[in-house]
Amino acid sequence: MSDDGLRFGILGPLTVRASGRVVPLAAEKPRQFLATLLLNPNRVVPLYTVIEILWRGQPPRSAIANIRTYASSLRTTLGGIDRIIGDSVGYRLRVSPHELDILTFTELTRQAELSLERHRPKVALELFRRADDLWRGSPLEDLSPHPQWAAQLQHLGEQRLALNESLAALELAAQMYASVIARARKCLGDHPFRERAWMLLILALYGEGRREEALAAYAECRQALREELGVEPNGELQMVQFGILNGARVHALVLEVLPEAGGRSFSDLTSSFKALPPAHPLTAHELANAMAAAGLVERVEEDCDAQPCYMLRLG
């Protein structure tokens, strides 16, 4: 199929561009029809599925004729009779990987993961960023969702979560702490029980030398998991907390718990490490303050020598 300049986007509002110009798609049902085909690129979508999506179980007698009209109109709009192929079984949209953002996204993430396997983290970082830049919002956010789309939209959401976590892990290895903090907090706003996002946030805060905030974030994560899910943080999170309490260097923790940053990948991303945090355990006073910030102990009063007293929280 020759490149006619068409580009389709569903990682946000539905968009179609021809040679850089927006192609107007005004009517709702043709847009839903096109969106359904784009969610299933180069695959036949059964006619009964299209009917269900467009009319939600209450199709008119003219449903099949209407769909034929929509298909014909879209072919004209898209400028090619070979784009939408239909018969009595269903309809299929022909599209190349570079023409549809979800296909481009899939290919970029595949190449990034392959680059990691080949110990080329800088290339992987750039590819992950290019994949992330394709997202303009929630998939098909300008259309009324249909249960038939649910599984595909959920899968896309999971792919984006995995992408952001892999991207943040590489940024963490490259000491881009501010970017990781912003990325992790945005993720946790939508997925407050995502333990890997919590781990990225905690490590990035620690990398900036914000030790008490890192421990406080761990305490917040632990409280959320215990109250809502009845579980403790996973072993890797507990390992990170233990390392912070003992003054481990952040790059050592990153190497320990984030596979994307392992081995040569980590050393290739950064040639030097920040002095913070120090590679020594906390003093007793620092430890008490850090544990209080993390919610592990509670400051209750001062003794006769004006020294603070703490109570251990066991529950």
GROMACS .gro file of N, CA and C in nm, residues 37 82 121:
model
    9
   37LEU      N    1  -1.280   0.017   1.374
   37LEU     CA    2  -1.186  -0.042   1.277
   37LEU      C    3  -1.041  -0.013   1.318
   82ASP      N    4  -0.931   0.144  -0.140
   82ASP     CA    5  -0.867   0.026  -0.085
   82ASP      C    6  -0.847   0.035   0.066
  121PRO      N    7   2.099   0.145   2.654
  121PRO     CA    8   1.996   0.216   2.731
  121PRO      C    9   1.965   0.355   2.679
   0.00000   0.00000   0.00000
